[in-house]
Amino acid sequence: MISKLCTGDNTFRFLAILMAGFIISLFKFNNVDAQQRSSQTFESQNIQQALNHAQNKLLQTLDEINYNPAKHPGHTNPETGEWDVDYLSRNEWTSGFFAGSLWYMYRLTGEDSWKELAKTWTEDLEPMTMATFDHDTGFRIFNSFGNGYKTLNKRSYYRTILKAANTLSKRFDPAIGAIKSWDWTGNYPVIIDNLMNLELLFWVAENSGNRSLYNIAKTHAETSLKHHMREDGSTYHVVDFDNNGDVYRKFTTQGAGPTSVWTRGQAWAIYGFTMIYRFTGEKKFLEAAEAASQYFIERLPSDFVPYYDFFEPYRSVQTKDASAAAIAASGFLELYQHTFNSLYFNTAVEILLSLSSSDYSTHQSSLSSILKKSTLHRGFGNVGTSYADYYYLEAIMRYKEVLEEEFPALNVENFLFLDQNYPNPFNNQTIIYYSLEQSGETKLSVYDMTGRHVQTLVNGQMPAGSFVVPFDGSGLSSGVYIYRLRNNGTVLTRKMTLIQ
Ligand code: GLY
């Protein structure tokens, strides 16, 4: 397959990168004969649609809430398809996601209007720095002010984040070794979701040198690792402790049954333990993330979007949870960056493809969210959520980062260039990237070290621009091969190593 990578403004640059990645994923997964796929239709149209669609839905949401920054969408109403008016308060655990999505849209498009909106919806959440009634200060403040600070480096946001971390740390009890999640059930309930709120503490610890916040976050992570995770990599949703730190009950409030595996909880574990490994560097957290991922991936249905609980006997009455898929996709993309295990990258891409299709994207529906078919909890499915949307956009951004890291030459314009294939060495499948300064007769061929011709990948008139071409070495013996690009009489050559 030969796909033109568009160049030009930010949107097109982004689309070009996405397109390359989708091509890679299709190539790796479906073993498609690259040369037989028609170029630039499926990939470019669908990806462009995903980005345009997300912008349209964010604008639709802003209209719906009358541009009132005190309204922070949580989930859609199953009857109306609009954001549920009873869940717009800044007190909701979901209030930071809409502001976070606005930050991501600014980063994805570079358009200042998104930045201004992101600032406005973020700043309304300032009072939440003092919220002591649950553990979700991380979700509220780090997705809004945290993203804002990382984007603009605004010092006042940094102060806000410090305040919030201090507030959250007050819910930590050293006798139990964990932050208390909720005040409304059990004695000292700690939920798997709580891992996500540790990012606020770890980040502040790293940026301010506050060792005590680091110790709180790490101790909580260790407690969760010990008590939430099962031998098979699955997780409990809620662990309730007595006042001495002994466990007396494990259960779920959102999953299908008391001993079941709530899918979004499993996604929080994937994302959470991966993030904790980023801050601690401790292998046990990476192993936990991988075990949780293994469990999740093995149970994904063919469209890569899980039912809201992994517990089989309840399958027939279950709804899908697009939010779990989006959270996991984003987590897998970070996990891939720590492990370079392509299973995580490929699964993330498959999830993104599925979520971008009309099965899960709302582009053919009037629903106010970007994605549909999330489940809040047992018996409450088929809604849009601001968190599914947020992690979907985050996954797209992380995906872009991975590609930029692995194909640093992707945006080389107006330059005759033949990049080192990736991966290299490779086992059968690899990608060759090249760009042409001028249109003209172009040939890209592979030879063995004796000069024997192996395969022609491109042969014909090509426009100026950037291109990716997959190469499949199946059936060839291990060894070094040469690939040669000829354009208007100029020849560029590189070597690649096939390992069978
Ligand atoms: N943290 C609440 C939920 O995932 O539903």
Coordinates of C-alpha atoms in Angstrom, one line a residue, residues 36 45 47 113 118 127 145-146 149 227 267 276 346 354 443-444 499:
Q36 CA -3.6 -4.7 -2.7
Q45 CA -11.6 9.7 5.7
I47 CA -9.5 9.7 10.9
S113 CA -10.4 29.2 21.0
A118 CA -10.4 25.1 28.6
P127 CA -13.2 25.4 44.9
F145 CA -5.7 22.2 36.2
G146 CA -3.1 19.5 35.7
Y149 CA -0.5 23.5 33.8
H227 CA -5.7 -6.5 48.2
A267 CA -9.2 -0.5 33.0
I276 CA 2.5 4.3 39.1
N346 CA -2.0 -3.0 18.5
S354 CA -13.7 0.4 16.9
K443 CA 10.9 3.0 -7.5
L444 CA 11.4 1.3 -4.1
I499 CA 15.3 -12.2 12.0

